[in-house]
Structure formats: structure tokens, C-alpha cells
């Protein structure tokens, strides 16, 4: 199974820190943020990893991580030329995937405690569809909120004023290569981007979107507050 880390974006919420450097290269604990995802994949036995990055700081990513050999993984890089949304960034992985091949996607600013291994194993046993990881949060109105139906997700509401659950969809997704057809089927949102929630809702409408709930801590380190909180966690890695 391959891994994909989406690490583009401008990081506008972290200006001026991100004025000259991509947010995924900022330090969190004793390692750059991007290394957290690389470590999680490596420890789950996922050694073929695609990094989708923007032109901003692209050279710094390759200087830091190189081919991945030093970290025990094999890295490939793709440039997202413009801000087209998470689903558009995901579509850049299509040339690397074989028909029917499954893969795991991480948003590069998602930091979390759990091992990916048991969740990946559950996805391997899943006969069809996609799988996402959820986390119970105190402010679900900030996120995509799932409406749960037994062991599947009925639908996802994006930043609802009145959430129908206490959970959010984290930036940890699992798909097979059929997801690229789904991406092609959706239309840009009001902000002109291809939204990952729309992709996941296609699977949900077919009864093919399953989920697991993270046990340990999780944060989206995309704001000053969440970056500060993440830095206070025990994040140590071998990326160096």
C-alpha cells in the first residue's frame, strides 16, 4: 500500500511564519511538521510515499527529505501548481497508482498520537469503498461533521451551525484508485476548489464510507493555537 501526504497550500493562517517557508516545514516538537506524517507511514509499513507540495519551498522539501532513503522510505514529489483544493491535490497521485490499488492519504498538518497500523489493516479487510478516521472534538462546527449510521457514515456536513454529532472528519483518508473517477465527477465549490468532503459524500451516498475513531490526541496544526498545542505534545521522531 502506498501513502500520500498533501503538503501544499499557502498557510495563510500562520502568516508571517509562512511568508517565506511552507507551514509543513515549521518545527513541531523536535522535528519539522512534515516528518510526522513520514514517520507515521514508515511505522505502519508504508514505504512508498508521494508528497504533493506547492512551488513555495519545494526545494527545501527535497533538501530536507531527499529520496527518503535516509528515513527508510521511498519518496516521490508532485507539484500542485495552484490552490485547487484537497481533492485536486489528491488527483495528482493518479499516475502512481495501479488500477484497484489502495492507498492512505494524510493532510500534512494533521498531527496525531495513534498508530496507523490497525486502521490500515481494517481497510485492507474492507471489500469496497473508502474509510476515514474521526475524532471527538469540542468545536465540531469548525470541521466536516459526519452523520453516523451504524458502522458507516450516512453523510458529512461541512461546518454545520448545528452539528449532528460530536465528531469531526480528520485529514486521514483511505481510498482505492476508483477515487480518481470520483474526483472527476465532482464540481468546484463556491470558492472554486474541489472539496474532499464532496468526494467522501459520493462514497457515503453509496453506503461505502466506513470509519474508525482515533483513541489518542489529534490536532490540525494550521493555526497559531493548534501549532502551539501540537508543539507541547511528545512528538519525537527519527527524521533529522
Short mmCIF file of C-alpha atoms in Angstrom, two decimals:
data_model
loop_
_atom_site.label_atom_id
_atom_site.label_comp_id
_atom_site.label_asym_id
_atom_site.label_seq_id
_atom_site.Cartn_x
_atom_site.Cartn_y
_atom_site.Cartn_z
CA UNK A 1 0.00 0.00 0.00
CA UNK A 2 1.22 3.50 -0.83
CA UNK A 3 0.93 6.69 1.18
CA UNK A 4 0.16 10.23 0.03
CA UNK A 5 0.90 13.34 2.09
CA UNK A 6 -0.74 16.56 0.91
CA UNK A 7 1.53 19.42 1.91
CA UNK A 8 0.71 22.28 -0.43
CA UNK A 9 -1.24 25.38 0.47
CA UNK A 10 -0.14 28.85 1.47
CA UNK A 11 -0.56 28.54 5.23
CA UNK A 12 -2.17 31.97 5.32
CA UNK A 13 -3.48 31.47 8.87
CA UNK A 14 0.13 31.21 10.07
CA UNK A 15 1.47 34.41 8.50
CA UNK A 16 4.06 35.82 8.96
CA UNK A 17 5.70 32.47 9.86
CA UNK A 18 4.74 31.12 6.45
CA UNK A 19 5.70 34.18 4.46
CA UNK A 20 8.98 32.60 3.37
CA UNK A 21 8.56 28.93 4.30
CA UNK A 22 5.82 26.33 3.86
CA UNK A 23 3.98 25.58 7.11
CA UNK A 24 4.76 21.85 6.84
CA UNK A 25 8.45 22.68 7.35
CA UNK A 26 7.83 24.51 10.63
CA UNK A 27 9.16 22.74 13.73
CA UNK A 28 6.77 20.73 15.88
CA UNK A 29 8.47 19.07 18.82
CA UNK A 30 11.96 18.14 17.68
CA UNK A 31 11.12 17.52 14.01
CA UNK A 32 9.67 19.50 11.09
CA UNK A 33 5.90 19.04 10.77
CA UNK A 34 6.17 17.08 7.51
CA UNK A 35 8.28 14.42 9.19
CA UNK A 36 5.42 13.43 11.47
CA UNK A 37 3.44 12.03 8.56
CA UNK A 38 6.50 10.33 7.07
CA UNK A 39 7.16 8.66 10.42
CA UNK A 40 3.55 7.51 10.79
CA UNK A 41 3.63 5.90 7.36
CA UNK A 42 7.00 4.23 7.91
CA UNK A 43 5.94 2.76 11.24
CA UNK A 44 2.80 1.39 9.58
CA UNK A 45 4.91 -0.37 6.96
CA UNK A 46 4.04 2.09 4.19
CA UNK A 47 7.33 2.86 2.49
CA UNK A 48 6.25 4.26 -0.91
CA UNK A 49 5.17 7.83 -0.21
CA UNK A 50 4.11 10.64 -2.53
CA UNK A 51 4.47 14.20 -1.26
CA UNK A 52 2.22 16.71 -3.01
CA UNK A 53 3.78 20.12 -2.42
CA UNK A 54 3.44 23.65 -3.76
CA UNK A 55 6.13 25.55 -5.63
CA UNK A 56 6.69 27.57 -2.47
CA UNK A 57 9.60 25.93 -0.58
CA UNK A 58 9.70 22.92 -2.93
CA UNK A 59 13.50 22.94 -2.89
CA UNK A 60 13.52 22.89 0.91
CA UNK A 61 11.36 19.76 0.99
CA UNK A 62 13.75 17.89 -1.26
CA UNK A 63 16.78 19.19 0.64
CA UNK A 64 15.29 18.01 3.94
CA UNK A 65 13.95 14.61 2.88
CA UNK A 66 15.74 13.80 -0.37
CA UNK A 67 14.80 10.41 -1.81
CA UNK A 68 13.67 9.21 1.60
CA UNK A 69 16.42 6.58 1.76
CA UNK A 70 17.85 8.03 4.94
CA UNK A 71 14.44 7.64 6.59
CA UNK A 72 13.73 4.14 5.34
CA UNK A 73 11.10 5.17 2.76
CA UNK A 74 10.91 5.94 -0.95
CA UNK A 75 9.70 9.46 -1.69
CA UNK A 76 8.19 10.86 -4.87
CA UNK A 77 7.26 14.52 -5.28
CA UNK A 78 4.46 16.20 -7.22
CA UNK A 79 3.93 19.94 -7.52
CA UNK A 80 0.43 21.36 -7.07
CA UNK A 81 0.68 24.37 -9.36
CA UNK A 82 -2.22 26.31 -7.84
CA UNK A 83 -4.68 26.16 -4.97
CA UNK A 84 -7.35 23.86 -6.37
CA UNK A 85 -8.48 22.12 -3.19
CA UNK A 86 -7.61 18.92 -1.38
CA UNK A 87 -9.39 16.71 -3.92
CA UNK A 88 -7.50 18.35 -6.77
CA UNK A 89 -4.20 17.75 -4.94
CA UNK A 90 -5.23 14.13 -4.40
CA UNK A 91 -5.82 13.68 -8.14
CA UNK A 92 -2.11 14.27 -8.76
CA UNK A 93 -1.46 10.82 -7.28
CA UNK A 94 -3.34 9.02 -10.06
CA UNK A 95 -0.34 8.33 -12.34
CA UNK A 96 1.41 6.50 -9.50
CA UNK A 97 -1.46 4.14 -8.67
CA UNK A 98 -2.26 0.86 -10.36
CA UNK A 99 -5.92 0.00 -11.09
CA UNK A 100 -7.57 -1.13 -7.88
CA UNK A 101 -4.57 -0.20 -5.75
CA UNK A 102 -5.33 1.12 -2.27
CA UNK A 103 -3.58 3.98 -0.56
CA UNK A 104 -3.71 6.19 2.53
CA UNK A 105 -3.86 9.98 2.42
CA UNK A 106 -2.71 12.35 5.16
CA UNK A 107 -3.08 16.10 5.27
CA UNK A 108 0.40 17.21 6.21
CA UNK A 109 -0.72 19.46 9.06
CA UNK A 110 -2.64 16.69 10.83
CA UNK A 111 -0.69 15.51 13.86
CA UNK A 112 -1.90 12.59 15.95
CA UNK A 113 -0.91 10.02 18.55
CA UNK A 114 -2.38 6.77 17.23
CA UNK A 115 -0.52 4.25 15.11
CA UNK A 116 -1.98 3.94 11.62
CA UNK A 117 -1.40 0.18 11.57
CA UNK A 118 -4.74 -1.10 12.95
CA UNK A 119 -6.74 1.29 10.78
CA UNK A 120 -4.85 0.32 7.64
CA UNK A 121 -5.39 -3.34 8.47
CA UNK A 122 -9.12 -2.73 8.83
CA UNK A 123 -9.18 -1.03 5.43
CA UNK A 124 -7.36 -3.96 3.84
CA UNK A 125 -10.20 -6.22 5.02
CA UNK A 126 -12.83 -3.84 3.65
CA UNK A 127 -14.24 -5.16 0.37
CA UNK A 128 -15.14 -1.81 -1.21
CA UNK A 129 -15.34 1.91 -0.73
CA UNK A 130 -13.36 4.36 1.37
CA UNK A 131 -12.50 4.75 5.03
CA UNK A 132 -11.92 7.88 7.13
CA UNK A 133 -10.75 8.47 10.68
CA UNK A 134 -12.84 10.54 13.07
CA UNK A 135 -12.12 12.34 16.32
CA UNK A 136 -14.47 13.61 19.03
CA UNK A 137 -13.97 17.38 19.38
CA UNK A 138 -15.46 20.18 21.45
CA UNK A 139 -15.93 22.50 18.46
CA UNK A 140 -17.28 20.39 15.57
CA UNK A 141 -18.70 23.47 13.81
CA UNK A 142 -15.13 24.13 12.55
CA UNK A 143 -14.95 20.87 10.63
CA UNK A 144 -16.70 18.38 8.42
CA UNK A 145 -19.15 16.60 10.73
CA UNK A 146 -20.25 13.01 9.98
CA UNK A 147 -23.78 11.72 10.41
CA UNK A 148 -23.18 8.19 11.67
CA UNK A 149 -25.28 5.20 10.72
CA UNK A 150 -24.10 2.00 12.45
CA UNK A 151 -20.63 1.21 11.08
CA UNK A 152 -20.87 3.65 8.16
CA UNK A 153 -21.23 7.37 7.52
CA UNK A 154 -24.54 8.46 6.06
CA UNK A 155 -23.24 11.88 5.00
CA UNK A 156 -20.84 14.65 6.02
CA UNK A 157 -21.94 18.23 6.68
CA UNK A 158 -19.26 20.85 6.22
CA UNK A 159 -19.00 23.28 9.16
CA UNK A 160 -22.66 22.96 10.21
CA UNK A 161 -24.18 25.56 12.53
CA UNK A 162 -25.95 22.76 14.40
CA UNK A 163 -23.74 19.63 14.28
CA UNK A 164 -25.49 16.25 14.29
CA UNK A 165 -22.59 14.56 16.09
CA UNK A 166 -19.62 15.45 18.28
CA UNK A 167 -17.14 14.09 15.79
CA UNK A 168 -15.10 15.62 13.00
CA UNK A 169 -13.57 14.02 9.95
CA UNK A 170 -9.82 14.26 10.38
CA UNK A 171 -7.40 14.65 7.50
CA UNK A 172 -6.73 10.91 7.35
CA UNK A 173 -8.40 9.12 4.43
CA UNK A 174 -8.14 5.72 2.73
CA UNK A 175 -9.14 5.06 -0.87
CA UNK A 176 -8.66 2.75 -3.81
CA UNK A 177 -7.86 4.01 -7.30
CA UNK A 178 -11.57 4.45 -8.02
CA UNK A 179 -11.38 7.71 -6.09
CA UNK A 180 -9.90 9.44 -9.13
CA UNK A 181 -13.10 8.83 -11.07
CA UNK A 182 -15.00 10.28 -8.13
CA UNK A 183 -12.82 13.40 -8.17
CA UNK A 184 -13.56 13.84 -11.87
CA UNK A 185 -17.30 13.59 -11.15
CA UNK A 186 -17.50 16.43 -8.64
CA UNK A 187 -17.76 20.14 -9.37
CA UNK A 188 -15.82 23.01 -7.80
CA UNK A 189 -17.34 24.53 -4.68
CA UNK A 190 -18.30 28.16 -4.25
CA UNK A 191 -14.69 29.01 -3.53
CA UNK A 192 -13.62 27.40 -6.81
CA UNK A 193 -11.96 24.32 -5.31
CA UNK A 194 -12.57 20.57 -5.47
CA UNK A 195 -13.58 19.64 -1.93
CA UNK A 196 -12.62 16.35 -0.27
CA UNK A 197 -15.95 16.38 1.61
CA UNK A 198 -17.74 16.13 -1.73
CA UNK A 199 -15.58 13.13 -2.64
CA UNK A 200 -16.34 11.42 0.65
CA UNK A 201 -20.05 12.14 0.30
CA UNK A 202 -20.11 10.29 -3.03
CA UNK A 203 -18.90 7.19 -1.18
CA UNK A 204 -21.36 7.86 1.65
CA UNK A 205 -24.27 8.08 -0.79
CA UNK A 206 -23.41 4.57 -1.96
CA UNK A 207 -23.13 3.22 1.59
CA UNK A 208 -19.40 2.72 1.06
CA UNK A 209 -17.85 5.14 3.55
CA UNK A 210 -16.68 3.40 6.74
CA UNK A 211 -14.85 4.91 9.67
CA UNK A 212 -12.73 4.42 12.77
CA UNK A 213 -12.41 6.75 15.75
CA UNK A 214 -8.97 7.86 16.89
CA UNK A 215 -8.20 6.95 20.50
CA UNK A 216 -5.33 9.33 21.20
CA UNK A 217 -4.90 13.05 20.71
CA UNK A 218 -5.23 14.70 17.30
CA UNK A 219 -4.79 18.24 16.08
CA UNK A 220 -4.82 20.19 12.85
CA UNK A 221 -1.72 22.35 13.27
CA UNK A 222 -2.90 25.04 10.87
CA UNK A 223 -3.39 27.89 13.35
CA UNK A 224 -1.13 29.52 15.91
CA UNK A 225 -3.10 27.98 18.77
CA UNK A 226 -3.13 24.44 17.36
CA UNK A 227 0.54 24.68 16.35
CA UNK A 228 1.40 25.71 19.91
CA UNK A 229 -0.65 22.84 21.33
CA UNK A 230 0.99 20.35 18.98
CA UNK A 231 4.44 21.56 19.99
CA UNK A 232 3.61 20.72 23.59
CA UNK A 233 2.97 17.07 22.74
CA UNK A 234 5.61 14.39 22.97
CA UNK A 235 6.47 14.40 19.30
CA UNK A 236 9.82 12.80 18.69
CA UNK A 237 10.99 11.19 15.50
CA UNK A 238 13.94 9.94 13.52
CA UNK A 239 13.57 12.46 10.70
CA UNK A 240 16.70 14.55 11.14
#
